[in-house]
mmCIF file of C-alpha atoms in Angstrom:
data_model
loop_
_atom_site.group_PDB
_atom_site.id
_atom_site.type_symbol
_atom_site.label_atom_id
_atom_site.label_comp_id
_atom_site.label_asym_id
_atom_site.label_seq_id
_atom_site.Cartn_x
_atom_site.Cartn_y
_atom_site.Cartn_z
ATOM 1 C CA UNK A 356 -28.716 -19.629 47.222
ATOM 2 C CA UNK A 357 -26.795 -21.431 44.608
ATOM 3 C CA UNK A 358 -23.635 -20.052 43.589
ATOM 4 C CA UNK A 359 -23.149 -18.738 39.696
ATOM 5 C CA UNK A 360 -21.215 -20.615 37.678
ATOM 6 C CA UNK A 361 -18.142 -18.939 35.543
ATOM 7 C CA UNK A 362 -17.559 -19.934 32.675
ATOM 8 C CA UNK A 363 -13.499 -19.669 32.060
ATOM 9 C CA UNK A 364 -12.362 -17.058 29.889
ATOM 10 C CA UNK A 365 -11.376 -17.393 26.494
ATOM 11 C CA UNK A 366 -7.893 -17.533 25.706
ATOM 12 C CA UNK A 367 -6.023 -15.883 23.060
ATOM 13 C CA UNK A 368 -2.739 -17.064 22.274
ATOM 14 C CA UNK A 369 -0.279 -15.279 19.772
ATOM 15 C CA UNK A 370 -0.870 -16.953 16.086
ATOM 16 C CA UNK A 371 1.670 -19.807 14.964
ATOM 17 C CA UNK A 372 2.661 -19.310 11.182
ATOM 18 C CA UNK A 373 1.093 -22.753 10.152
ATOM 19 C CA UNK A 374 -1.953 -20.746 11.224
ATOM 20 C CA UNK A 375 -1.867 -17.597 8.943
ATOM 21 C CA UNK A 376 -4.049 -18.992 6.260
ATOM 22 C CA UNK A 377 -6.776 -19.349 8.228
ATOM 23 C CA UNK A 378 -6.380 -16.274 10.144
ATOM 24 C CA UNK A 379 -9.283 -13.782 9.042
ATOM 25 C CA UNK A 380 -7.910 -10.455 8.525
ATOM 26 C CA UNK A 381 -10.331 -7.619 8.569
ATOM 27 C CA UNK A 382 -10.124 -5.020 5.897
ATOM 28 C CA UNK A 383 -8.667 -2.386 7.880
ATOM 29 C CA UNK A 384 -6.059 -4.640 9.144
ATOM 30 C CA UNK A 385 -5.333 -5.744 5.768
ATOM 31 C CA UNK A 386 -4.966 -2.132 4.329
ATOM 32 C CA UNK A 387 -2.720 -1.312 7.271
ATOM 33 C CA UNK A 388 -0.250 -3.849 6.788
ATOM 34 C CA UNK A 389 -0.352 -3.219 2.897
ATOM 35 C CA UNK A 390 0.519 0.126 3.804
ATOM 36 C CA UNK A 391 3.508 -0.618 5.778
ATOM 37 C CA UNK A 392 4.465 -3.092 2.585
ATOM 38 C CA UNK A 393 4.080 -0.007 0.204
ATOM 39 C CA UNK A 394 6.481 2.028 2.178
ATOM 40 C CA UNK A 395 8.891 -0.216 2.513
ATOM 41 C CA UNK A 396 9.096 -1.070 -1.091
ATOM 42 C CA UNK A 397 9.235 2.752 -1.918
ATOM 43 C CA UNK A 398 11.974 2.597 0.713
ATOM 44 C CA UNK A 399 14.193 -0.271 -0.541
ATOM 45 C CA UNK A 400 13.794 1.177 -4.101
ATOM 46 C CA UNK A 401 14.506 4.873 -2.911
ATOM 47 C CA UNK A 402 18.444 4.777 -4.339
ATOM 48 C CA UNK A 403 17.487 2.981 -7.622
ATOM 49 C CA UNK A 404 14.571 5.928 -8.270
ATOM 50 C CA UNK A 405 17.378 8.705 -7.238
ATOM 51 C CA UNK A 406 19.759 6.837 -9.400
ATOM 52 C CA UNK A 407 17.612 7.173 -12.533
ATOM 53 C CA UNK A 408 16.959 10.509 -11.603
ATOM 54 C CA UNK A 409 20.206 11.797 -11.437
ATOM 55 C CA UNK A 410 20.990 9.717 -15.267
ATOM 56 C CA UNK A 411 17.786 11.314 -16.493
ATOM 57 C CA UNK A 412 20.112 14.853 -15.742
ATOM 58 C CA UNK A 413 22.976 13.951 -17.030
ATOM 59 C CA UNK A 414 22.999 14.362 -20.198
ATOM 60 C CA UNK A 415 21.159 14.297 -23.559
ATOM 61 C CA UNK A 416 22.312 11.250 -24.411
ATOM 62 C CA UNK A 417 21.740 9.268 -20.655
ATOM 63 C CA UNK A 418 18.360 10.726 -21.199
ATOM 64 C CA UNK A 419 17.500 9.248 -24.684
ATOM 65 C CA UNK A 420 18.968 5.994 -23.679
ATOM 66 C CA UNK A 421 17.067 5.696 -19.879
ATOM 67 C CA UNK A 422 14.129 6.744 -21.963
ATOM 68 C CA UNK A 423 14.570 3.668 -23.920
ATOM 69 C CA UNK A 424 15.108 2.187 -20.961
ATOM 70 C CA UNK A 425 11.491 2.749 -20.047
ATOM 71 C CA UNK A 426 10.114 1.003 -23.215
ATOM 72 C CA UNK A 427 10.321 -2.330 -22.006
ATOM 73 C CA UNK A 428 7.123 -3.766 -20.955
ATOM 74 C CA UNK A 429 8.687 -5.481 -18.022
ATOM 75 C CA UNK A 430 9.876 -2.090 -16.763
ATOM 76 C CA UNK A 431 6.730 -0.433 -17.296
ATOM 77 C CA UNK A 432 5.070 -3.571 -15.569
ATOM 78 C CA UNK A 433 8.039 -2.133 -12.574
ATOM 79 C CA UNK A 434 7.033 1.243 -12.692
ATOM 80 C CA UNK A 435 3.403 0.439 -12.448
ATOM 81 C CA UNK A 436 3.884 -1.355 -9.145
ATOM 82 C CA UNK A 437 5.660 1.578 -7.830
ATOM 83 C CA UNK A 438 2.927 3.753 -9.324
ATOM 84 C CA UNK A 439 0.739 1.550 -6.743
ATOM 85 C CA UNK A 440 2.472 1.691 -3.990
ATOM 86 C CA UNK A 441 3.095 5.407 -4.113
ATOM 87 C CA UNK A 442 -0.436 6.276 -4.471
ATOM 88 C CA UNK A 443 -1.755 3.611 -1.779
ATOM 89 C CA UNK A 444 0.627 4.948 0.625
ATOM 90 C CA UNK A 445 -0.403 8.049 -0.274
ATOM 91 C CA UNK A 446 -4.268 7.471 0.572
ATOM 92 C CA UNK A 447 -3.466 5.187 2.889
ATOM 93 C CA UNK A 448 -1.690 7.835 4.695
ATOM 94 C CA UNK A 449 -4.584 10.498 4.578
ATOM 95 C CA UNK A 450 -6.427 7.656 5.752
ATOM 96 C CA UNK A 451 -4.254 6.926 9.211
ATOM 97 C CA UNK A 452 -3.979 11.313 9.573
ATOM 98 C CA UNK A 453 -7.608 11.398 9.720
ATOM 99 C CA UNK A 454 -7.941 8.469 12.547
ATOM 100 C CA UNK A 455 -5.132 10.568 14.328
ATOM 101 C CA UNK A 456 -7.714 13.396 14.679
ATOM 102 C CA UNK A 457 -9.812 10.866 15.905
ATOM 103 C CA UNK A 458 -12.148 10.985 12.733
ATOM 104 C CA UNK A 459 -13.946 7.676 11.467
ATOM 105 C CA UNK A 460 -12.035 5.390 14.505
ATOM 106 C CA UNK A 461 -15.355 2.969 14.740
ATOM 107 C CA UNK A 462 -15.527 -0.410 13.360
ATOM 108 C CA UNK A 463 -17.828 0.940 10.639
ATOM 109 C CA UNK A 464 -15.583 3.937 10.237
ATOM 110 C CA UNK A 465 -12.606 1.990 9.683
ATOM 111 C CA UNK A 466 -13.973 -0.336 6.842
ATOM 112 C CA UNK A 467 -15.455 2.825 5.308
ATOM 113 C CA UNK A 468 -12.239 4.106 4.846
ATOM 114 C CA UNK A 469 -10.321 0.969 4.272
ATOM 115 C CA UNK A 470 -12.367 0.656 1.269
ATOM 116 C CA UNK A 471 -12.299 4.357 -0.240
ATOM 117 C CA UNK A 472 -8.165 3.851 0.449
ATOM 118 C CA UNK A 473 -8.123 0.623 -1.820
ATOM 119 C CA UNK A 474 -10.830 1.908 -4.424
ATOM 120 C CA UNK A 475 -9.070 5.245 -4.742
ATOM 121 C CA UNK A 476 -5.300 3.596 -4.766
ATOM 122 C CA UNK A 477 -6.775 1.234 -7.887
ATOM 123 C CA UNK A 478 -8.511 4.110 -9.605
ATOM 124 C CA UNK A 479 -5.609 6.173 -9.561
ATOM 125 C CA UNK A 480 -3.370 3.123 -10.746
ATOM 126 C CA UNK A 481 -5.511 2.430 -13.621
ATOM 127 C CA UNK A 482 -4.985 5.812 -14.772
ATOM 128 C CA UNK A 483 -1.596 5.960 -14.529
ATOM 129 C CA UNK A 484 -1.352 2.419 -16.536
ATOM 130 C CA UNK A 485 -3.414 3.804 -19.517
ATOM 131 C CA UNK A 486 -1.378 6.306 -19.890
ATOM 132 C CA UNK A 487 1.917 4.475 -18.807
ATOM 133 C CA UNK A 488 1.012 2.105 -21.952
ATOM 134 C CA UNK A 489 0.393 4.412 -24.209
ATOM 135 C CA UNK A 490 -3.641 4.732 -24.411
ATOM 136 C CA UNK A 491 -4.226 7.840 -23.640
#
C-alpha cells in the first residue's frame, strides 16, 4: 500500500513592517486596535482636559476667556476628535464586555458588532459636531 504523502505545513512568521500595507486587517481587528488608539489618546490628553476643567472653575473671568478659547475652529476641530474617541471607546467597550460574557464571539458575531461599534461611534460624532458648530 502506498504511503500518503504530507504536504508540509504552512508557516506563519511574525509580520516585518515593510509588510503592513499589505497586511489585511479584518474589521474586528481593526476596531480593536482603534480602540486601544482611542484610549490612549484620552489618556495622554487626560491632564490637559483636567486642566481646562479646573480654569473653567476658577473664575468668571477664566471662564469667559477659555470659552473664547473654544471658538476657534481648530479647537473645535480638537474637541471633535476627542468627542470621537470618547464615544468609540465607549461602544467599543460595550462591545469587548459583551464578548467577555461570551456573547457574539463567532466570526460573524464579531463583524456584526465591529460594525454597529463604528456606525454608532460616527453617528454619535456627527451629532456632537452639529451641535459643536453651531447647527443645531
Amino acid at each position: 500500500m502506498p504511503e500518503a504523502v504530507k504536504k508540509p505545513r504552512p508557516e506563519f512568521r511574525n509580520i516585518g513592517i515593510a509588510q503592513l500595507g499589505g497586511y489585511r486587517l479584518p474589521l474586528a481587528g481593526k476596531v480593536s486596535i482603534l480602540h486601544r488608539l482611542s484610549g490612549g489618546l484620552m489618556f495622554l490628553l487626560l491632564p490637559f482636559a483636567l486642566y481646562l476643567f479646573e480654569q473653567s472653575l476658577t473664575s468668571e473671568i477664566s471662564f469667559a476667556s477659555l470659552k473664547a478659547f473654544f471658538g476657534h475652529v481648530i479647537v473645535k476641530l480638537i474637541v471633535l476628535v476627542l468627542a470621537w474617541a470618547f464615544t468609540f471607546h465607549f461602544f467599543a467597550g460595550l462591545r469587548f464586555l459583551l464578548a467577555d460574557t461570551h456573547r457574539f464571539v463567532n466570526k460573524e458575531g464579531g463583524r456584526n458588532t465591529a460594525t454597529v461599534v463604528l456606525v454608532a461611534s460616527t453617528l454619535v460624532t456627527i451629532v456632537i459636531a452639529l451641535k459643536l458648530f453651531g447647527v443645531f
